[in-house]
Coordinates of C-alpha atoms and ligand atoms in Angstrom, one line a residue:
M17 CA 37.6 -35.5 -10.6
G18 CA 37.7 -31.9 -10.6
I19 CA 33.8 -31.2 -9.3
I20 CA 33.8 -27.8 -11.7
R21 CA 32.3 -28.0 -14.7
V22 CA 31.6 -24.8 -17.2
L23 CA 27.7 -24.7 -17.0
P24 CA 25.9 -25.1 -20.7
E25 CA 24.5 -21.9 -22.5
E26 CA 21.5 -22.6 -21.7
L27 CA 21.6 -22.4 -17.9
T28 CA 23.8 -19.4 -17.7
N29 CA 21.5 -17.6 -19.5
K30 CA 18.9 -18.4 -17.4
I31 CA 21.1 -17.2 -14.7
A32 CA 21.8 -14.0 -16.7
A33 CA 17.7 -13.8 -17.1
G34 CA 17.8 -13.4 -13.4
E35 CA 19.2 -10.3 -13.4
V36 CA 18.0 -8.3 -16.7
V37 CA 14.3 -10.2 -16.6
E38 CA 12.9 -9.6 -12.9
R39 CA 9.6 -8.9 -14.2
P40 CA 6.9 -8.0 -16.9
G41 CA 8.4 -4.2 -16.9
S42 CA 11.7 -4.9 -17.6
V43 CA 11.1 -7.1 -20.7
V44 CA 9.4 -4.1 -21.7
K45 CA 12.6 -2.0 -20.5
E46 CA 14.4 -3.5 -22.2
L47 CA 12.6 -3.7 -25.8
L48 CA 11.7 0.1 -25.8
E49 CA 15.6 0.2 -25.7
N50 CA 16.4 -1.7 -28.6
A51 CA 13.2 0.0 -30.1
L52 CA 14.8 3.5 -29.3
D53 CA 18.7 2.0 -30.0
A54 CA 17.8 1.6 -33.6
R55 CA 16.4 5.1 -34.1
A56 CA 12.2 3.9 -34.2
T57 CA 9.8 6.9 -34.7
R58 CA 6.7 4.7 -33.7
I59 CA 6.8 2.6 -31.1
S60 CA 3.5 0.0 -30.0
V61 CA 3.1 -1.9 -26.7
S62 CA 0.8 -4.5 -26.0
I63 CA 0.1 -6.8 -23.4
R64 CA -2.5 -9.6 -21.9
H65 CA -2.5 -10.1 -18.8
G66 CA 0.1 -7.6 -17.1
G67 CA 2.4 -8.7 -19.8
K68 CA 2.7 -12.4 -17.3
S69 CA 1.0 -14.2 -20.7
F70 CA 1.9 -11.6 -23.6
I71 CA 3.8 -8.7 -24.3
K72 CA 4.7 -7.4 -27.8
V73 CA 6.6 -4.4 -28.6
T74 CA 6.1 -3.0 -32.5
D75 CA 8.7 -0.7 -33.7
N76 CA 9.7 1.0 -37.1
G77 CA 12.8 0.8 -36.5
R78 CA 16.2 0.1 -39.0
G79 CA 15.4 -3.4 -38.3
M80 CA 17.9 -6.5 -38.8
D81 CA 19.1 -8.5 -41.9
R82 CA 18.6 -12.3 -41.3
E83 CA 22.4 -13.3 -40.1
D84 CA 21.8 -10.0 -37.7
A85 CA 18.2 -11.7 -37.0
L86 CA 19.9 -15.0 -36.2
L87 CA 22.6 -13.8 -34.1
C88 CA 20.6 -11.0 -31.9
V89 CA 18.8 -13.8 -29.5
K90 CA 22.0 -15.4 -28.7
S91 CA 24.6 -14.4 -25.9
H92 CA 26.6 -11.7 -26.0
T93 CA 25.9 -10.6 -29.1
T94 CA 25.2 -6.7 -29.8
S95 CA 25.9 -4.1 -32.7
K96 CA 26.6 -0.9 -30.2
I97 CA 29.8 -2.1 -28.9
R98 CA 33.1 -3.6 -30.3
A99 CA 36.1 -3.2 -28.3
V100 CA 36.6 -2.9 -24.5
E101 CA 37.4 1.1 -24.9
D102 CA 33.4 1.3 -25.7
I103 CA 32.5 0.0 -22.8
F104 CA 33.6 3.5 -21.5
S105 CA 31.5 5.6 -23.4
I106 CA 28.4 4.7 -24.1
A107 CA 26.0 6.7 -26.6
S108 CA 23.6 4.0 -26.7
L109 CA 20.8 2.7 -24.0
G110 CA 21.8 -0.8 -24.7
F111 CA 25.3 -2.4 -24.6
R112 CA 25.5 -5.8 -23.1
G113 CA 23.8 -7.8 -25.9
E114 CA 22.3 -10.1 -23.2
A115 CA 19.0 -8.7 -23.1
L116 CA 17.2 -10.8 -25.9
A117 CA 19.0 -14.0 -24.9
S118 CA 17.9 -13.3 -21.3
I119 CA 14.2 -12.4 -22.5
A120 CA 14.2 -15.4 -24.9
A121 CA 15.3 -18.2 -21.8
V122 CA 12.2 -17.7 -20.0
S123 CA 10.0 -17.3 -22.6
R124 CA 8.6 -18.5 -26.0
L125 CA 9.9 -15.7 -28.4
T126 CA 9.1 -14.2 -31.4
L127 CA 11.2 -12.4 -33.1
T128 CA 9.9 -10.8 -36.4
T129 CA 11.8 -7.9 -38.4
R130 CA 13.0 -6.7 -41.7
D131 CA 16.2 -3.7 -42.1
D132 CA 15.6 -1.9 -45.7
S133 CA 18.1 -3.5 -48.0
H134 CA 16.1 -6.5 -47.8
P135 CA 12.4 -7.0 -49.5
A136 CA 11.6 -10.1 -47.2
G137 CA 12.1 -10.1 -43.5
T138 CA 12.6 -12.5 -41.1
E139 CA 10.8 -14.6 -38.4
I140 CA 12.5 -16.8 -35.9
Q141 CA 10.9 -18.4 -32.6
L142 CA 12.1 -19.5 -29.6
A143 CA 10.7 -21.8 -26.6
G144 CA 13.5 -21.5 -23.6
G145 CA 15.9 -20.2 -25.3
T146 CA 15.8 -22.9 -28.2
V147 CA 14.7 -21.8 -32.0
E148 CA 12.6 -23.7 -33.0
H149 CA 11.5 -22.0 -36.5
I150 CA 12.6 -19.8 -38.8
R151 CA 10.7 -18.0 -42.1
E152 CA 10.4 -15.5 -44.5
V153 CA 7.9 -13.2 -44.2
G154 CA 6.5 -10.0 -46.0
I155 CA 6.5 -7.1 -43.3
P156 CA 7.1 -3.2 -43.2
V157 CA 11.1 -2.1 -42.1
G158 CA 11.4 -2.8 -38.1
T159 CA 11.1 -4.9 -35.7
T160 CA 8.3 -6.6 -34.0
V161 CA 8.9 -9.1 -30.4
E162 CA 6.6 -11.1 -29.0
V163 CA 7.1 -12.5 -25.6
S164 CA 4.5 -15.2 -24.7
D165 CA 4.0 -17.0 -21.2
L166 CA 7.2 -14.8 -19.5
F167 CA 8.5 -17.0 -17.1
F168 CA 6.9 -20.5 -17.9
N169 CA 9.9 -22.5 -17.2
T170 CA 11.2 -20.6 -14.2
P171 CA 8.4 -21.2 -11.7
A172 CA 10.0 -20.1 -9.2
R173 CA 10.7 -16.7 -10.9
K174 CA 6.8 -16.6 -11.9
K175 CA 5.5 -17.6 -8.1
F176 CA 7.4 -13.6 -7.3
L177 CA 5.1 -11.6 -9.7
K178 CA 2.5 -9.6 -8.3
G179 CA -0.9 -9.1 -9.3
E180 CA -1.9 -8.3 -13.2
R181 CA -2.9 -4.3 -12.3
A182 CA 0.6 -3.7 -10.6
E183 CA 2.2 -5.3 -13.3
Y184 CA 0.4 -3.4 -16.0
A185 CA 0.5 0.3 -13.8
A186 CA 4.3 -1.0 -13.5
I187 CA 4.6 -1.5 -17.5
A188 CA 2.7 1.7 -18.1
E189 CA 4.7 3.7 -15.8
I190 CA 8.2 2.5 -17.2
I191 CA 6.8 3.3 -21.1
T192 CA 5.7 6.8 -19.9
T193 CA 8.9 7.8 -18.0
T194 CA 10.9 6.4 -20.9
S195 CA 8.4 8.4 -23.6
L196 CA 9.9 11.7 -21.2
A197 CA 13.0 11.2 -22.3
H198 CA 12.5 10.5 -26.2
P199 CA 9.7 13.3 -27.0
G200 CA 10.0 12.7 -30.6
V201 CA 8.8 9.4 -30.8
A202 CA 5.3 7.9 -30.4
F203 CA 4.5 5.6 -27.7
K204 CA 1.5 3.6 -27.6
L205 CA 0.2 1.3 -24.7
T206 CA -2.6 -0.9 -25.5
R207 CA -4.1 -3.4 -22.6
D208 CA -6.0 -6.6 -23.5
S209 CA -7.6 -4.8 -26.2
E210 CA -8.3 -1.5 -24.9
V211 CA -5.9 1.6 -25.8
I212 CA -4.8 3.4 -22.3
F213 CA -2.7 6.1 -24.3
D214 CA -1.3 6.8 -27.5
Y215 CA 1.4 9.5 -27.2
P216 CA 1.9 11.5 -30.7
P217 CA 5.5 12.2 -31.6
A218 CA 6.1 15.9 -29.5
S219 CA 8.2 18.5 -30.1
H220 CA 9.3 19.2 -27.0
L221 CA 9.6 17.8 -23.6
K222 CA 6.4 20.5 -21.9
E223 CA 4.4 19.5 -24.8
R224 CA 5.1 15.4 -24.3
I225 CA 4.4 16.1 -20.5
L226 CA 1.3 17.4 -21.3
Q227 CA 0.3 14.3 -23.4
T228 CA 0.9 12.2 -19.9
H229 CA -0.9 12.4 -16.8
Y230 CA 2.2 14.1 -15.8
R231 CA -0.1 16.9 -17.0
A232 CA -1.3 17.0 -13.5
W233 CA 1.5 19.6 -12.9
D234 CA 1.1 21.8 -15.3
T235 CA 0.2 25.0 -14.0
H236 CA 3.4 25.1 -11.6
L237 CA 6.1 23.9 -14.0
L238 CA 8.8 25.7 -14.0
P239 CA 11.7 25.1 -16.5
L240 CA 14.9 24.2 -16.0
D241 CA 18.2 25.2 -18.2
A242 CA 21.3 25.4 -17.3
A243 CA 25.0 24.2 -18.5
Q244 CA 28.2 24.4 -17.2
G245 CA 31.4 22.5 -16.8
G246 CA 30.3 19.8 -19.5
I247 CA 26.9 19.4 -18.1
A248 CA 23.6 20.1 -19.4
L249 CA 20.5 20.2 -17.0
Q250 CA 17.2 20.6 -18.6
G251 CA 13.4 19.5 -17.3
Y252 CA 11.4 21.0 -15.2
I253 CA 10.3 21.4 -11.5
A254 CA 7.8 22.5 -9.2
G255 CA 7.1 25.3 -7.8
A256 CA 6.9 24.9 -3.8
E257 CA 3.2 25.1 -3.8
L258 CA 2.7 21.3 -4.8
S259 CA 5.0 19.0 -3.0
R260 CA 4.5 15.4 -2.2
T261 CA 5.0 13.7 1.1
N262 CA 7.5 11.1 -0.9
R263 CA 10.0 10.6 -3.7
T264 CA 8.0 8.9 -6.4
A265 CA 7.0 12.1 -8.2
Q266 CA 11.0 12.8 -8.7
L267 CA 12.1 11.5 -12.3
F268 CA 16.2 11.6 -13.1
F269 CA 17.6 10.9 -16.4
I270 CA 21.2 10.8 -17.2
N271 CA 21.9 10.5 -21.3
K272 CA 18.5 9.9 -21.9
R273 CA 18.4 6.8 -19.3
P274 CA 15.8 7.0 -16.3
I275 CA 18.1 6.5 -13.1
K276 CA 16.6 5.9 -9.5
S277 CA 19.4 8.1 -7.4
L278 CA 18.7 9.3 -3.7
P279 CA 21.9 11.6 -4.1
L280 CA 20.1 13.2 -7.2
S281 CA 17.0 13.4 -4.7
Y282 CA 19.5 15.2 -2.2
A283 CA 20.9 16.8 -4.2
L284 CA 17.5 18.6 -5.6
Q285 CA 15.8 19.0 -2.1
R286 CA 18.8 20.9 -0.9
G287 CA 17.5 23.4 -3.9
Y288 CA 14.5 23.2 -2.4
D289 CA 15.6 23.6 1.3
G290 CA 13.8 26.1 2.9
Y291 CA 10.9 26.4 0.4
L292 CA 9.7 22.9 1.8
P293 CA 8.2 21.9 4.7
P294 CA 10.3 18.9 6.5
G295 CA 8.4 15.9 5.1
H296 CA 7.7 17.3 2.2
F297 CA 9.4 16.3 -1.4
P298 CA 9.4 18.9 -4.1
L299 CA 8.0 17.5 -7.9
A300 CA 10.2 17.1 -10.8
I301 CA 11.9 15.4 -14.4
I302 CA 15.0 16.1 -14.4
M303 CA 17.3 15.3 -17.7
I304 CA 21.3 15.2 -17.4
T305 CA 23.0 15.3 -20.2
I306 CA 26.8 14.9 -19.9
D307 CA 30.0 13.0 -21.8
P308 CA 29.2 9.3 -22.3
A309 CA 32.9 8.8 -21.4
L310 CA 32.1 10.6 -17.9
V311 CA 29.4 7.9 -17.0
D312 CA 29.6 3.9 -16.0
V313 CA 26.5 2.3 -17.2
N314 CA 27.6 -0.6 -16.0
V315 CA 27.2 -0.6 -12.7
H316 CA 23.6 -2.7 -12.7
P317 CA 21.7 -5.7 -14.2
A318 CA 18.9 -3.8 -15.4
K319 CA 21.0 -0.3 -16.0
R320 CA 19.2 1.9 -13.2
E321 CA 22.2 3.2 -11.6
V322 CA 24.9 4.6 -12.8
R323 CA 28.1 6.1 -11.9
L324 CA 29.1 9.0 -12.4
Q325 CA 33.4 10.7 -12.4
D326 CA 32.5 13.4 -11.0
E327 CA 29.4 13.1 -8.8
R328 CA 29.8 15.8 -6.3
F329 CA 30.2 18.5 -9.4
V330 CA 26.6 17.1 -10.5
L331 CA 25.1 17.1 -7.3
D332 CA 26.3 21.4 -6.5
Q333 CA 25.2 22.0 -10.2
L334 CA 21.9 20.1 -9.5
A335 CA 21.4 21.9 -6.7
H336 CA 22.6 25.2 -7.6
A337 CA 20.8 25.6 -10.6
V338 CA 17.1 24.8 -8.8
R339 CA 17.8 27.1 -6.2
E340 CA 18.6 29.7 -8.4
R341 CA 15.1 28.7 -10.4
L342 CA 12.9 28.9 -7.4
K343 CA 14.3 32.2 -6.3
R344 CA 14.1 33.8 -10.2
A345 CA 10.4 32.5 -9.2
N346 CA 10.0 34.9 -6.1
H347 CA 8.6 32.1 -3.8
A348 CA 8.9 32.6 -0.2
P349 CA 10.4 30.5 2.3
S350 CA 9.3 29.0 4.6
I351 CA 9.8 29.2 8.5
S352 CA 13.0 28.7 8.6
F353 CA 13.0 27.5 12.6
T354 CA 13.0 24.1 10.7
Y355 CA 16.5 24.3 10.4
A356 CA 16.9 24.0 13.7
L357 CA 14.8 21.7 14.4
D358 CA 15.9 19.5 11.5
K359 CA 19.2 18.9 13.5
K360 CA 17.5 17.3 16.4
K361 CA 17.1 13.6 16.7
K362 CA 14.6 12.4 14.8
Y363 CA 12.8 9.2 15.6
I364 CA 10.1 6.5 14.3
P365 CA 6.9 6.7 16.0
P366 CA 6.3 4.0 18.5
A367 CA 3.2 2.5 17.2
A368 CA 0.0 3.7 18.9
D369 CA -2.9 1.4 19.4
G370 CA -1.1 -1.6 20.1
T371 CA -1.1 -2.1 16.0
K372 CA 2.4 -4.3 15.7
S373 CA 4.4 -1.6 13.1
G374 CA 4.3 2.6 13.6
I375 CA 4.8 3.9 10.5
A376 CA 7.9 3.9 9.2
N377 CA 8.5 6.3 6.8
E378 CA 9.4 9.7 7.7
G379 CA 11.0 9.9 10.6
I380 CA 9.4 12.5 13.1
T381 CA 11.8 15.7 14.3
V382 CA 11.3 16.1 17.9
G383 CA 12.2 19.7 19.8
E384 CA 13.6 19.8 23.6
L385 CA 10.6 19.7 24.7
S386 CA 9.5 15.7 24.0
G387 CA 12.3 13.5 23.9
Y388 CA 9.9 10.8 24.2
A389 CA 11.5 7.7 22.2
G390 CA 9.7 5.4 24.4
N391 CA 8.1 2.2 23.1
N392 CA 5.8 2.0 26.0
Q393 CA 2.5 4.0 25.7
D394 CA 3.1 3.7 29.5
D395 CA 5.9 6.1 29.0
L396 CA 4.6 9.5 30.0
P397 CA 6.2 11.9 26.7
L398 CA 8.5 13.1 29.0
Q399 CA 12.5 13.5 29.2
R400 CA 14.7 12.1 32.2
A401 CA 16.1 14.8 34.2
S402 CA 19.3 13.2 34.3
E403 CA 20.0 13.5 30.5
Q404 CA 19.4 17.4 29.7
P405 CA 19.7 19.0 32.9
D406 CA 19.1 22.6 32.0
S407 CA 16.1 21.8 29.8
F408 CA 12.5 21.5 31.4
T409 CA 12.3 18.0 32.5
A410 CA 9.5 16.1 34.5
H411 CA 9.0 12.6 35.5
G412 CA 6.0 10.6 34.6
G413 CA 4.0 8.9 37.2
E414 CA 0.6 7.3 35.6
P415 CA -0.5 8.2 32.3
T416 CA -3.7 10.1 33.1
L417 CA -5.7 12.8 32.1
K418 CA -7.9 14.0 34.4
V419 CA -7.9 17.8 33.7
Q420 CA -9.4 19.8 36.3
G421 CA -9.0 23.0 34.9
I422 CA -8.3 24.8 32.0
L423 CA -5.7 28.2 32.3
G424 CA -5.6 28.7 29.5
Q425 CA -3.9 28.4 26.1
I426 CA -0.6 29.8 25.0
G427 CA 1.1 30.3 21.2
Q428 CA -2.1 29.4 19.7
S429 CA -1.4 26.1 20.1
Y430 CA -1.4 24.3 23.5
I431 CA -4.2 24.2 26.3
V432 CA -2.1 24.9 30.2
A433 CA -4.8 23.4 32.8
E434 CA -4.8 22.1 35.7
S435 CA -4.5 18.6 36.7
E436 CA -4.3 16.0 39.6
G437 CA -1.1 17.1 41.3
G438 CA 0.4 18.8 38.4
L439 CA 0.0 20.9 35.0
I440 CA -0.3 19.7 31.5
I441 CA 0.7 21.3 29.2
I442 CA -2.0 19.7 25.2
D443 CA -1.2 20.1 22.0
Q444 CA -4.4 20.9 20.5
H445 CA -3.5 19.9 17.0
A446 CA -2.3 16.1 18.0
A447 CA -5.5 15.8 20.5
H448 CA -7.5 16.6 17.6
E449 CA -6.0 14.7 15.5
R450 CA -6.1 11.3 18.2
I451 CA -10.1 12.5 18.2
I452 CA -10.4 12.3 14.3
F453 CA -8.6 9.0 14.2
G454 CA -11.2 7.7 16.9
D455 CA -14.0 9.2 14.9
I456 CA -13.0 7.8 11.2
L457 CA -12.5 4.3 12.9
S458 CA -15.8 3.9 14.4
A459 CA -17.3 5.7 11.5
M460 CA -15.6 2.5 9.1
E461 CA -16.5 -0.1 12.2
R462 CA -20.2 0.5 12.5
G463 CA -20.8 1.4 8.4
A464 CA -22.9 4.2 8.6
P465 CA -20.0 7.0 7.2
A466 CA -22.0 10.6 7.3
S467 CA -20.8 11.8 4.0
Q468 CA -21.8 15.0 2.4
A469 CA -21.6 15.8 -1.4
L470 CA -19.0 18.1 -2.3
L471 CA -20.9 21.5 -4.3
F472 CA -18.4 21.1 -7.2
P473 CA -17.7 17.8 -7.5
I474 CA -13.4 17.1 -7.7
T475 CA -11.9 15.2 -10.7
L476 CA -8.6 13.9 -10.2
E477 CA -5.8 12.2 -12.8
F478 CA -3.5 10.1 -11.4
G479 CA -0.3 8.1 -12.3
F480 CA -0.4 4.3 -13.1
N481 CA 0.3 3.3 -9.7
E482 CA -1.7 5.8 -7.7
S483 CA -4.8 4.6 -10.0
R484 CA -3.7 1.5 -8.6
L485 CA -3.5 2.0 -5.0
L486 CA -6.9 4.8 -5.2
E487 CA -8.4 1.3 -5.7
E488 CA -7.5 -1.3 -3.9
Y489 CA -8.1 1.6 -1.1
L490 CA -11.7 2.7 -2.5
P491 CA -14.0 0.3 -0.4
I492 CA -12.1 1.6 2.8
L493 CA -12.9 5.8 1.5
A494 CA -15.6 4.3 1.3
G495 CA -16.7 3.5 4.8
T496 CA -15.3 6.9 5.9
G497 CA -17.6 8.5 3.6
F498 CA -15.9 9.2 -0.1
V499 CA -18.0 9.0 -2.8
I500 CA -15.5 8.2 -5.4
R501 CA -16.4 7.2 -9.1
H502 CA -13.7 6.1 -11.2
L503 CA -14.1 7.7 -14.7
G504 CA -12.2 5.6 -16.8
K505 CA -8.1 5.4 -17.4
N506 CA -6.5 7.2 -14.3
T507 CA -9.3 9.8 -13.5
Y508 CA -11.6 10.2 -10.6
C509 CA -14.6 11.9 -9.7
I510 CA -15.2 12.6 -5.8
D511 CA -17.9 13.1 -5.3
A512 CA -18.8 13.5 -1.9
A513 CA -16.4 13.5 1.1
P514 CA -16.7 12.8 5.3
A515 CA -19.3 15.2 6.7
W516 CA -16.6 16.4 9.4
M517 CA -14.2 17.3 6.5
E518 CA -16.0 20.5 5.9
N519 CA -14.2 22.8 4.2
L520 CA -11.1 21.0 3.3
A521 CA -9.0 20.9 0.4
V522 CA -10.4 17.1 -0.9
G523 CA -8.5 16.7 -3.7
D524 CA -5.0 17.3 -2.1
L525 CA -6.1 15.5 0.9
I526 CA -7.0 12.2 -1.6
R527 CA -3.6 12.8 -3.3
D528 CA -1.7 13.4 -0.3
F529 CA -3.2 10.0 0.9
I530 CA -2.2 8.0 -1.7
D531 CA 1.4 9.5 -1.8
E532 CA 1.4 8.4 1.7
V533 CA -0.5 4.8 1.1
S534 CA 2.4 4.0 -1.2
E535 CA 5.4 4.7 1.0
G536 CA 5.4 2.0 3.3
R537 CA 3.6 -1.0 1.6
G538 CA 3.5 -4.9 2.4
E539 CA 0.9 -7.2 3.7
R540 CA -1.7 -6.4 5.5
T541 CA -4.7 -7.1 7.3
V542 CA -8.3 -4.9 6.4
H543 CA -8.0 -4.1 10.3
E544 CA -4.5 -2.9 9.5
R545 CA -5.5 -0.9 6.6
R546 CA -8.5 0.6 7.8
E547 CA -6.2 2.2 10.9
E548 CA -3.5 2.8 8.6
S549 CA -6.2 5.3 6.4
A550 CA -7.2 6.6 9.7
R551 CA -4.3 7.8 10.7
I552 CA -3.4 9.4 7.3
L553 CA -7.0 11.1 7.0
A554 CA -6.9 12.3 11.4
C555 CA -3.3 13.7 9.9
K556 CA -4.2 15.5 7.1
S557 CA -7.3 17.4 8.3
R558 CA -6.9 19.0 11.1
T559 CA -9.7 21.1 11.4
V560 CA -7.9 22.5 14.4
K561 CA -4.8 24.1 12.8
A562 CA -1.7 24.7 15.7
N563 CA -2.0 28.0 15.6
A564 CA -5.5 28.7 16.3
G565 CA -7.4 30.5 19.2
L566 CA -9.7 28.7 20.8
S567 CA -12.9 30.0 23.5
R568 CA -13.0 28.4 26.6
E569 CA -15.7 26.1 25.2
E570 CA -13.8 24.5 22.5
M571 CA -10.7 24.0 24.9
E572 CA -12.9 22.2 27.1
H573 CA -15.0 20.4 24.3
L574 CA -11.3 19.2 23.3
I575 CA -10.5 18.2 26.1
R576 CA -13.1 16.3 27.5
R577 CA -13.3 14.4 23.6
L578 CA -9.8 13.5 24.5
E579 CA -10.3 12.2 27.6
G580 CA -13.1 10.3 26.1
T581 CA -10.6 8.5 23.1
Q582 CA -9.1 4.8 23.5
I583 CA -5.2 6.2 24.1
P584 CA -5.7 10.1 25.0
F585 CA -1.8 9.6 25.4
T586 CA -0.5 10.2 21.8
C587 CA -1.9 11.1 18.3
P588 CA -2.3 8.1 16.0
H589 CA 1.4 8.5 15.1
G590 CA 2.7 8.2 18.0
R591 CA 3.7 12.0 19.1
P592 CA 2.4 13.0 22.8
T593 CA -0.3 14.6 23.1
F594 CA -0.1 16.5 26.5
I595 CA 2.8 16.3 28.4
K596 CA 2.3 16.5 32.2
L597 CA 4.7 18.3 34.7
A598 CA 4.7 16.6 38.7
L599 CA 3.7 19.6 41.2
D600 CA 7.3 17.1 42.5
D601 CA 9.2 18.3 39.8
L602 CA 8.3 21.9 40.3
D603 CA 9.1 21.2 43.7
K604 CA 12.7 20.1 43.4
Q605 CA 13.3 22.6 40.4
F606 CA 12.4 25.3 42.7
K607 CA 14.8 23.7 45.1
R608 CA 11.7 22.9 47.8
K609 CA 12.9 19.9 48.2
Ligands
ADP30 P1 22.3 -5.0 -26.8 O1 20.8 -3.8 -26.8 O2 22.6 -4.5 -25.4 O3 23.1 -4.7 -27.7 P2 20.0 -6.4 -26.9 O4 20.1 -8.4 -26.2 O5 19.0 -6.0 -26.1 O6 21.5 -6.0 -26.6 O7 20.4 -6.6 -28.4 C1 21.0 -7.6 -29.4 C2 21.1 -6.6 -30.5 O8 20.3 -7.2 -31.2 C3 21.9 -5.0 -30.3 O9 22.8 -4.8 -30.7 C4 20.5 -4.9 -32.3 O10 21.9 -4.8 -33.0 C5 20.0 -5.8 -32.4 N1 18.4 -5.9 -32.1 C6 17.5 -5.6 -31.3 N2 16.2 -5.4 -30.2 C7 16.7 -4.7 -32.2 C8 15.4 -3.8 -32.7 N3 14.1 -3.6 -31.7 N4 15.8 -3.2 -34.0 C9 16.7 -3.6 -34.4 N5 18.0 -4.1 -33.7 C10 17.6 -4.5 -32.9
MG31 MG1 19.1 -4.1 -25.5

């Protein structure tokens, strides 16, 4: 007897659900798309327990009659395509006819709907995909879908869900992102019984932006509006004065569909070449409109990715449009030597301080002098002579930092000093980072950080995910001397900052901090989180900037403090704080040996 079986529909739907429905946010995304495809102008979402126990999406779209309502929860039923060729020019957001069936397969779902040609509506209740009740109800035209107990019958999936806050933040972000592509539609989110937002219909993208947490970008936004070769690019990019250290502030839409795309992100960045320092990423909300026939949307189960027929052209158009816009905004490009350095090899810094993992976000660009790629702390940050014969090279012996006499400062960045058996060059900035890092950690351990009230408390508004991260890190930040109050929703107020921060732009610093912790997330111990936080704060709060003239006393002070740190050889990110040129090597260079 053969061993191959045709799977029952109940099972195939569960399998399909695995691709379409990953988490409560994916349910919300699919239901929003359906409401938008039904031409709704008002969409309300309510959730409980981060959507895990309850999600309700109500729209005032065209609704369905009884016959369609019964069909739509079956798999592969759709009103959006009819024939094979339709797949190649899709104008609606949905098209596979899979979403409702998939969601129904892994939850208890109630669909209530009415179209305007019938006086009564239909309510259908399902559990695990099986219809349990059908009845007539009196409701206004439109559709409501209620999804309870998501994954109640697939416990393995349920285990993968994140905490309530994380799932809630993801949902809020999805609705807000979607709302940007449909400014004319009103969107409302209620969490438990609190109204999180209620965006009224807007006449234009800009107006919608100002309703959402993206209003924080307002004064920096440059409108983008370009069209060529059948592609229209619209939206807003932020001037180069506003940037992030990760890509989370870049939203791309193709034909109103939010898209994750590294190529688009690179193209955007190309437009900013020379305007932003390395490791900084632009902020942008970009709407690409293109003939649906030239876009294949059928490449990702959750429709997060698309394939463009002439991707190169689109990317070039984007880079070009961005560049032209920046030029018109008259921003001075930043120092251009970053180009030269970029070509050099990148390396992920090794973990300093014996922590298990170094930060694995931005590779750090190394120039000729510091070809330090060793994983061993005992390696001195110098290049091997054999590798690059004509550059400045030397071999390190024991890593010692015993400074005997300061010779001076070069380039307002490096301190040159004599040390046992040679010459050392200290990167004052990296050294300072190392010192501050130690100070922050010991303040956290002592539990009595020196804090200073701000003359003018700073109010900050964040995105949903950022707020969640901030909440998570508040206790750690408090340990360093920050006093941050939650003002409600996504708004926070910084009342005090660590005393040593003095005149720093504390608001920007906290924003950058959140960007960085959002980069490489994963399970971490409290200790690891503290170190990570100290590392980021130390790096952000460089009071001794690279280009600062230092008095002899200041140099002396810096060196003594560096000598006193636990690991004076690298900055907390693993870059060297000093390099040493042994007398021996000098002798060799001058052919004395
Ligand atoms: P798809 O969106 O890919 O067609 P779905 O399973 O999401 O597949 O929906 C199936 C069908 O149910 C849709 O094609 C549409 O005709 C109908 N439908 C779903 N949601 C709504 C809604 N909110 N309002 C009106 N019709 C809807
Ligand atoms: Mg759909």
